[in-house]
């Protein structure tokens, strides 16, 4: 059966939940032989008030080109496209991270396109929320409510998580109300899933379902370790594979949103690939974890720090790097100007490099902000136009036919001079968009709809 990756938020249309009653059972004793039974209840009583329901509503706008055969009948004033608007409502979860200021973190996809955002507290109170800022690439959004007597969650250090650590997911699945599930950390550093542009997920088997998006993943001390985001759902339901954004990444993004009103992403300035068995053998390495650097962009932060093609980055700020995608996610959540320490294997020896990250807009950009069909691609300025530096597996960009190394040289027969020009040309274009791609020694067109 084909794997399906779903965001764990719920659109409210005409859903119903089938409930079956069970026979009554006798209440379990609180103690056995004078010893209290182990329970998560005391911890949950402290932390569940910090997890909220996020109810959104708005209007979805869809555009569809009018076929030429129909336009012929309407004459020269016939519209080139049909615009349809449809109201929507949605449900997700959120976590109070600052009780005094009323700040709540959730997923970008929960509030995307919403005209109204309402927060439902665990005690029954409801408030309208203000959107402070969000970041589509990492799927993080920051909200604010004006309320008193709120409860916030303390943060754990998600970089210190280990596979096998216990985890507890708290959210509002299927609109049932607040629900708690438990499990363990199943894997760390998951990437290449095509869910988001920047992926470095915590994987957990704590049950996560539609409506859990933006909810809390906590440890047994009730400390926040991640924000629940998506599930693998072959049949549309939970199969024990859920993904959460590490709280350290979330905090880096929130800090930028609070300071600048937006995420000012830092960039390293390298192209590369995963360190697989073949590369590891070629370089005589025992480890198979790391990010292989195939190219260092001229005058980039990496170039100024002394990195070279052929280097293998194995850690950043003391935290191991498992893949090139994980490196992108880590770097992409640090702000421009952040100082990071990289450990690199070069000629079989480890070397340390201190790097000051550059401003992302100067060198690279996520294609999602340019056109929805390009989601999952990373772009960089190139002498001939705009280069595709990476494409996430199973992403819209991959399905559109884009490949790593492609260079966009034109849009609808207009020459592309760089990222700024590409953004302007895509903003001005309507209907189908033809990208002129240079791939090796060949030239081709890809049509985006």
PDB file of C-alpha atoms in Angstrom, residues 152-370:
ATOM      1  CA  UNK A 152       3.085  27.917  29.737  1.00  0.00           C
ATOM      2  CA  UNK A 153       5.338  24.942  29.079  1.00  0.00           C
ATOM      3  CA  UNK A 154       9.025  24.790  29.956  1.00  0.00           C
ATOM      4  CA  UNK A 155      11.349  23.721  27.155  1.00  0.00           C
ATOM      5  CA  UNK A 156      13.628  20.713  27.094  1.00  0.00           C
ATOM      6  CA  UNK A 157      16.850  20.678  25.055  1.00  0.00           C
ATOM      7  CA  UNK A 158      15.701  18.754  21.973  1.00  0.00           C
ATOM      8  CA  UNK A 159      19.321  18.352  20.836  1.00  0.00           C
ATOM      9  CA  UNK A 160      19.828  16.002  23.790  1.00  0.00           C
ATOM     10  CA  UNK A 161      16.968  13.660  22.880  1.00  0.00           C
ATOM     11  CA  UNK A 162      17.763   9.989  22.404  1.00  0.00           C
ATOM     12  CA  UNK A 163      15.903   7.270  20.544  1.00  0.00           C
ATOM     13  CA  UNK A 164      13.912   5.409  23.180  1.00  0.00           C
ATOM     14  CA  UNK A 165      13.098   8.441  25.333  1.00  0.00           C
ATOM     15  CA  UNK A 166       9.450   8.444  26.387  1.00  0.00           C
ATOM     16  CA  UNK A 167       7.215  11.014  24.706  1.00  0.00           C
ATOM     17  CA  UNK A 168       3.651  12.239  25.265  1.00  0.00           C
ATOM     18  CA  UNK A 169       1.553  13.941  22.563  1.00  0.00           C
ATOM     19  CA  UNK A 170      -1.179  16.420  23.574  1.00  0.00           C
ATOM     20  CA  UNK A 171      -3.645  17.907  21.109  1.00  0.00           C
ATOM     21  CA  UNK A 172      -7.202  18.085  19.827  1.00  0.00           C
ATOM     22  CA  UNK A 173      -7.726  15.276  17.279  1.00  0.00           C
ATOM     23  CA  UNK A 174     -10.917  15.156  15.200  1.00  0.00           C
ATOM     24  CA  UNK A 175     -12.464  17.953  17.267  1.00  0.00           C
ATOM     25  CA  UNK A 176     -13.050  15.555  20.167  1.00  0.00           C
ATOM     26  CA  UNK A 177     -11.366  17.833  22.690  1.00  0.00           C
ATOM     27  CA  UNK A 178      -8.015  17.603  24.375  1.00  0.00           C
ATOM     28  CA  UNK A 179      -6.476  14.132  24.060  1.00  0.00           C
ATOM     29  CA  UNK A 180      -3.251  12.629  25.412  1.00  0.00           C
ATOM     30  CA  UNK A 181      -1.295   9.730  23.886  1.00  0.00           C
ATOM     31  CA  UNK A 182       2.080   8.287  24.829  1.00  0.00           C
ATOM     32  CA  UNK A 183       4.961   6.474  23.181  1.00  0.00           C
ATOM     33  CA  UNK A 184       8.675   6.839  22.611  1.00  0.00           C
ATOM     34  CA  UNK A 185      11.043   8.776  20.390  1.00  0.00           C
ATOM     35  CA  UNK A 186      11.309   6.382  17.452  1.00  0.00           C
ATOM     36  CA  UNK A 187      13.956   8.238  15.421  1.00  0.00           C
ATOM     37  CA  UNK A 188      15.730  11.592  15.200  1.00  0.00           C
ATOM     38  CA  UNK A 189      16.768  13.811  12.308  1.00  0.00           C
ATOM     39  CA  UNK A 190      14.151  12.516   9.873  1.00  0.00           C
ATOM     40  CA  UNK A 191      14.332  14.413   6.553  1.00  0.00           C
ATOM     41  CA  UNK A 192      13.691  13.983   2.837  1.00  0.00           C
ATOM     42  CA  UNK A 193       9.981  13.307   3.454  1.00  0.00           C
ATOM     43  CA  UNK A 194       8.709  16.093   1.216  1.00  0.00           C
ATOM     44  CA  UNK A 195       6.454  17.479   3.964  1.00  0.00           C
ATOM     45  CA  UNK A 196       8.319  20.768   4.372  1.00  0.00           C
ATOM     46  CA  UNK A 197      11.236  22.553   2.789  1.00  0.00           C
ATOM     47  CA  UNK A 198      13.279  22.365   6.011  1.00  0.00           C
ATOM     48  CA  UNK A 199      12.997  18.954   7.670  1.00  0.00           C
ATOM     49  CA  UNK A 200      14.755  17.621  10.762  1.00  0.00           C
ATOM     50  CA  UNK A 201      11.886  15.840  12.477  1.00  0.00           C
ATOM     51  CA  UNK A 202      11.520  13.917  15.717  1.00  0.00           C
ATOM     52  CA  UNK A 203       9.687  10.686  14.882  1.00  0.00           C
ATOM     53  CA  UNK A 204       7.393   9.239  17.542  1.00  0.00           C
ATOM     54  CA  UNK A 205       4.913   6.385  17.863  1.00  0.00           C
ATOM     55  CA  UNK A 206       2.685   8.374  20.232  1.00  0.00           C
ATOM     56  CA  UNK A 207      -0.634   8.451  18.360  1.00  0.00           C
ATOM     57  CA  UNK A 208      -1.048  11.663  16.344  1.00  0.00           C
ATOM     58  CA  UNK A 209      -4.178  12.241  14.267  1.00  0.00           C
ATOM     59  CA  UNK A 210      -5.933  14.997  12.325  1.00  0.00           C
ATOM     60  CA  UNK A 211      -6.300  18.026  14.584  1.00  0.00           C
ATOM     61  CA  UNK A 212      -3.060  17.343  16.490  1.00  0.00           C
ATOM     62  CA  UNK A 213      -1.034  19.722  14.287  1.00  0.00           C
ATOM     63  CA  UNK A 214       0.592  22.415  16.395  1.00  0.00           C
ATOM     64  CA  UNK A 215       0.122  20.460  19.616  1.00  0.00           C
ATOM     65  CA  UNK A 216       2.764  19.535  22.160  1.00  0.00           C
ATOM     66  CA  UNK A 217       5.183  16.632  22.309  1.00  0.00           C
ATOM     67  CA  UNK A 218       6.554  16.517  25.859  1.00  0.00           C
ATOM     68  CA  UNK A 219       8.866  14.313  27.902  1.00  0.00           C
ATOM     69  CA  UNK A 220       7.966  12.658  31.193  1.00  0.00           C
ATOM     70  CA  UNK A 221       8.896  15.837  33.090  1.00  0.00           C
ATOM     71  CA  UNK A 222       6.286  17.725  31.081  1.00  0.00           C
ATOM     72  CA  UNK A 223       8.923  19.704  29.190  1.00  0.00           C
ATOM     73  CA  UNK A 224       8.234  20.632  25.583  1.00  0.00           C
ATOM     74  CA  UNK A 225      10.429  18.694  23.134  1.00  0.00           C
ATOM     75  CA  UNK A 226       8.597  19.333  19.868  1.00  0.00           C
ATOM     76  CA  UNK A 227       5.563  20.629  17.977  1.00  0.00           C
ATOM     77  CA  UNK A 228       3.506  17.844  16.378  1.00  0.00           C
ATOM     78  CA  UNK A 229       3.169  18.343  12.635  1.00  0.00           C
ATOM     79  CA  UNK A 230       2.455  15.344  10.405  1.00  0.00           C
ATOM     80  CA  UNK A 231       1.794  11.611  10.216  1.00  0.00           C
ATOM     81  CA  UNK A 232       2.377   8.730   7.834  1.00  0.00           C
ATOM     82  CA  UNK A 233      -1.154   7.530   7.080  1.00  0.00           C
ATOM     83  CA  UNK A 234      -1.541   4.803   4.418  1.00  0.00           C
ATOM     84  CA  UNK A 235      -5.243   4.475   5.234  1.00  0.00           C
ATOM     85  CA  UNK A 236      -5.818   7.996   6.498  1.00  0.00           C
ATOM     86  CA  UNK A 237      -5.447   7.100  10.187  1.00  0.00           C
ATOM     87  CA  UNK A 238      -2.667   6.735  12.721  1.00  0.00           C
ATOM     88  CA  UNK A 239      -0.192   3.888  12.219  1.00  0.00           C
ATOM     89  CA  UNK A 240       2.321   4.916  14.876  1.00  0.00           C
ATOM     90  CA  UNK A 241       4.555   7.127  12.719  1.00  0.00           C
ATOM     91  CA  UNK A 242       4.239  10.787  13.634  1.00  0.00           C
ATOM     92  CA  UNK A 243       6.601  13.721  13.190  1.00  0.00           C
ATOM     93  CA  UNK A 244       7.327  16.744  15.370  1.00  0.00           C
ATOM     94  CA  UNK A 245       9.505  19.829  14.842  1.00  0.00           C
ATOM     95  CA  UNK A 246      12.236  19.930  17.537  1.00  0.00           C
ATOM     96  CA  UNK A 247      11.619  22.728  20.027  1.00  0.00           C
ATOM     97  CA  UNK A 248      15.163  24.100  19.638  1.00  0.00           C
ATOM     98  CA  UNK A 249      14.421  24.756  15.959  1.00  0.00           C
ATOM     99  CA  UNK A 250      11.064  26.316  16.864  1.00  0.00           C
ATOM    100  CA  UNK A 251      12.668  28.643  19.402  1.00  0.00           C
ATOM    101  CA  UNK A 252      15.263  29.866  16.892  1.00  0.00           C
ATOM    102  CA  UNK A 253      12.457  30.788  14.491  1.00  0.00           C
ATOM    103  CA  UNK A 254      10.238  32.351  17.160  1.00  0.00           C
ATOM    104  CA  UNK A 255      13.112  34.563  18.312  1.00  0.00           C
ATOM    105  CA  UNK A 256      13.490  35.911  14.765  1.00  0.00           C
ATOM    106  CA  UNK A 257       9.747  36.476  14.339  1.00  0.00           C
ATOM    107  CA  UNK A 258       9.631  38.419  17.618  1.00  0.00           C
ATOM    108  CA  UNK A 259      12.651  40.519  16.704  1.00  0.00           C
ATOM    109  CA  UNK A 260      11.980  41.198  13.027  1.00  0.00           C
ATOM    110  CA  UNK A 261       8.353  40.187  12.433  1.00  0.00           C
ATOM    111  CA  UNK A 262       9.610  37.559  10.019  1.00  0.00           C
ATOM    112  CA  UNK A 263      12.236  34.827   9.693  1.00  0.00           C
ATOM    113  CA  UNK A 264      15.537  36.182   8.399  1.00  0.00           C
ATOM    114  CA  UNK A 265      17.070  32.894   7.472  1.00  0.00           C
ATOM    115  CA  UNK A 266      20.791  32.316   7.645  1.00  0.00           C
ATOM    116  CA  UNK A 267      22.588  30.477   4.855  1.00  0.00           C
ATOM    117  CA  UNK A 268      25.877  28.601   4.720  1.00  0.00           C
ATOM    118  CA  UNK A 269      26.456  28.685   0.959  1.00  0.00           C
ATOM    119  CA  UNK A 270      27.267  25.075   0.072  1.00  0.00           C
ATOM    120  CA  UNK A 271      25.823  22.503  -2.303  1.00  0.00           C
ATOM    121  CA  UNK A 272      26.028  18.842  -1.412  1.00  0.00           C
ATOM    122  CA  UNK A 273      24.430  15.469  -0.932  1.00  0.00           C
ATOM    123  CA  UNK A 274      23.965  12.717   1.599  1.00  0.00           C
ATOM    124  CA  UNK A 275      26.984  10.704   2.771  1.00  0.00           C
ATOM    125  CA  UNK A 276      26.136   7.220   1.465  1.00  0.00           C
ATOM    126  CA  UNK A 277      28.113   3.952   1.578  1.00  0.00           C
ATOM    127  CA  UNK A 278      29.822   4.634  -1.741  1.00  0.00           C
ATOM    128  CA  UNK A 279      31.084   8.060  -0.677  1.00  0.00           C
ATOM    129  CA  UNK A 280      32.100   6.804   2.752  1.00  0.00           C
ATOM    130  CA  UNK A 281      34.210   4.038   1.194  1.00  0.00           C
ATOM    131  CA  UNK A 282      35.750   6.436  -1.326  1.00  0.00           C
ATOM    132  CA  UNK A 283      36.882   8.714   1.507  1.00  0.00           C
ATOM    133  CA  UNK A 284      37.901   5.833   3.783  1.00  0.00           C
ATOM    134  CA  UNK A 285      35.371   6.745   6.452  1.00  0.00           C
ATOM    135  CA  UNK A 286      33.809   4.461   9.016  1.00  0.00           C
ATOM    136  CA  UNK A 287      30.855   6.766   9.651  1.00  0.00           C
ATOM    137  CA  UNK A 288      27.953   6.977   7.220  1.00  0.00           C
ATOM    138  CA  UNK A 289      26.405  10.038   8.847  1.00  0.00           C
ATOM    139  CA  UNK A 290      27.195  13.528   7.644  1.00  0.00           C
ATOM    140  CA  UNK A 291      26.701  16.078   4.888  1.00  0.00           C
ATOM    141  CA  UNK A 292      29.006  15.810   1.870  1.00  0.00           C
ATOM    142  CA  UNK A 293      29.975  19.200   0.385  1.00  0.00           C
ATOM    143  CA  UNK A 294      30.177  19.030  -3.409  1.00  0.00           C
ATOM    144  CA  UNK A 295      30.518  22.776  -4.027  1.00  0.00           C
ATOM    145  CA  UNK A 296      31.218  25.909  -2.001  1.00  0.00           C
ATOM    146  CA  UNK A 297      29.584  29.041  -3.367  1.00  0.00           C
ATOM    147  CA  UNK A 298      32.038  31.844  -4.090  1.00  0.00           C
ATOM    148  CA  UNK A 299      32.106  34.600  -1.429  1.00  0.00           C
ATOM    149  CA  UNK A 300      29.596  32.680   0.689  1.00  0.00           C
ATOM    150  CA  UNK A 301      29.777  32.288   4.456  1.00  0.00           C
ATOM    151  CA  UNK A 302      31.311  28.821   3.991  1.00  0.00           C
ATOM    152  CA  UNK A 303      33.887  30.137   1.514  1.00  0.00           C
ATOM    153  CA  UNK A 304      34.944  32.927   3.869  1.00  0.00           C
ATOM    154  CA  UNK A 305      35.303  30.433   6.725  1.00  0.00           C
ATOM    155  CA  UNK A 306      37.564  28.145   4.672  1.00  0.00           C
ATOM    156  CA  UNK A 307      35.310  25.193   3.811  1.00  0.00           C
ATOM    157  CA  UNK A 308      36.150  23.270   0.636  1.00  0.00           C
ATOM    158  CA  UNK A 309      34.470  20.905  -1.793  1.00  0.00           C
ATOM    159  CA  UNK A 310      34.993  17.358  -0.532  1.00  0.00           C
ATOM    160  CA  UNK A 311      34.559  18.317   3.122  1.00  0.00           C
ATOM    161  CA  UNK A 312      32.142  16.227   5.165  1.00  0.00           C
ATOM    162  CA  UNK A 313      30.233  18.194   7.829  1.00  0.00           C
ATOM    163  CA  UNK A 314      29.505  15.922  10.789  1.00  0.00           C
ATOM    164  CA  UNK A 315      28.281  18.359  13.463  1.00  0.00           C
ATOM    165  CA  UNK A 316      27.049  21.897  14.035  1.00  0.00           C
ATOM    166  CA  UNK A 317      27.390  23.590  17.422  1.00  0.00           C
ATOM    167  CA  UNK A 318      28.260  20.223  18.945  1.00  0.00           C
ATOM    168  CA  UNK A 319      25.170  18.447  17.575  1.00  0.00           C
ATOM    169  CA  UNK A 320      25.679  15.541  15.131  1.00  0.00           C
ATOM    170  CA  UNK A 321      24.543  15.972  11.533  1.00  0.00           C
ATOM    171  CA  UNK A 322      23.047  12.846   9.971  1.00  0.00           C
ATOM    172  CA  UNK A 323      22.353  14.111   6.452  1.00  0.00           C
ATOM    173  CA  UNK A 324      22.654  17.073   4.129  1.00  0.00           C
ATOM    174  CA  UNK A 325      18.914  17.717   4.547  1.00  0.00           C
ATOM    175  CA  UNK A 326      19.365  17.851   8.312  1.00  0.00           C
ATOM    176  CA  UNK A 327      22.223  20.351   7.840  1.00  0.00           C
ATOM    177  CA  UNK A 328      19.955  22.544   5.677  1.00  0.00           C
ATOM    178  CA  UNK A 329      17.234  22.454   8.316  1.00  0.00           C
ATOM    179  CA  UNK A 330      19.623  23.313  11.146  1.00  0.00           C
ATOM    180  CA  UNK A 331      21.269  26.171   9.270  1.00  0.00           C
ATOM    181  CA  UNK A 332      17.941  27.371   7.877  1.00  0.00           C
ATOM    182  CA  UNK A 333      16.493  27.926  11.337  1.00  0.00           C
ATOM    183  CA  UNK A 334      19.431  30.008  12.547  1.00  0.00           C
ATOM    184  CA  UNK A 335      19.136  33.695  11.794  1.00  0.00           C
ATOM    185  CA  UNK A 336      21.361  35.643   9.455  1.00  0.00           C
ATOM    186  CA  UNK A 337      24.486  36.723  11.301  1.00  0.00           C
ATOM    187  CA  UNK A 338      24.399  33.733  13.672  1.00  0.00           C
ATOM    188  CA  UNK A 339      27.809  32.316  14.526  1.00  0.00           C
ATOM    189  CA  UNK A 340      28.041  28.515  14.337  1.00  0.00           C
ATOM    190  CA  UNK A 341      30.847  25.998  14.805  1.00  0.00           C
ATOM    191  CA  UNK A 342      31.129  23.201  12.253  1.00  0.00           C
ATOM    192  CA  UNK A 343      33.122  19.996  12.662  1.00  0.00           C
ATOM    193  CA  UNK A 344      34.368  18.828   9.275  1.00  0.00           C
ATOM    194  CA  UNK A 345      36.212  15.709   8.168  1.00  0.00           C
ATOM    195  CA  UNK A 346      38.906  16.612   5.638  1.00  0.00           C
ATOM    196  CA  UNK A 347      41.564  14.144   4.499  1.00  0.00           C
ATOM    197  CA  UNK A 348      40.498  11.794   7.280  1.00  0.00           C
ATOM    198  CA  UNK A 349      41.026  14.366  10.028  1.00  0.00           C
ATOM    199  CA  UNK A 350      38.490  16.434  11.965  1.00  0.00           C
ATOM    200  CA  UNK A 351      38.744  20.201  11.717  1.00  0.00           C
ATOM    201  CA  UNK A 352      36.709  22.952  13.406  1.00  0.00           C
ATOM    202  CA  UNK A 353      35.398  25.968  11.499  1.00  0.00           C
ATOM    203  CA  UNK A 354      33.665  29.026  12.905  1.00  0.00           C
ATOM    204  CA  UNK A 355      31.155  30.411  10.410  1.00  0.00           C
ATOM    205  CA  UNK A 356      29.037  33.568  10.438  1.00  0.00           C
ATOM    206  CA  UNK A 357      25.890  32.788   8.446  1.00  0.00           C
ATOM    207  CA  UNK A 358      24.929  35.150   5.638  1.00  0.00           C
ATOM    208  CA  UNK A 359      21.470  36.565   4.854  1.00  0.00           C
ATOM    209  CA  UNK A 360      19.491  33.984   2.885  1.00  0.00           C
ATOM    210  CA  UNK A 361      18.038  36.497   0.428  1.00  0.00           C
ATOM    211  CA  UNK A 362      21.544  37.351  -0.698  1.00  0.00           C
ATOM    212  CA  UNK A 363      22.247  33.850  -1.978  1.00  0.00           C
ATOM    213  CA  UNK A 364      19.393  31.410  -1.813  1.00  0.00           C
ATOM    214  CA  UNK A 365      15.639  31.181  -1.405  1.00  0.00           C
ATOM    215  CA  UNK A 366      12.946  28.584  -0.919  1.00  0.00           C
ATOM    216  CA  UNK A 367      10.912  28.118  -4.089  1.00  0.00           C
ATOM    217  CA  UNK A 368       7.685  27.723  -2.090  1.00  0.00           C
ATOM    218  CA  UNK A 369       7.495  31.475  -1.580  1.00  0.00           C
ATOM    219  CA  UNK A 370       7.711  31.957  -5.365  1.00  0.00           C
TER     220      UNK A 370
END
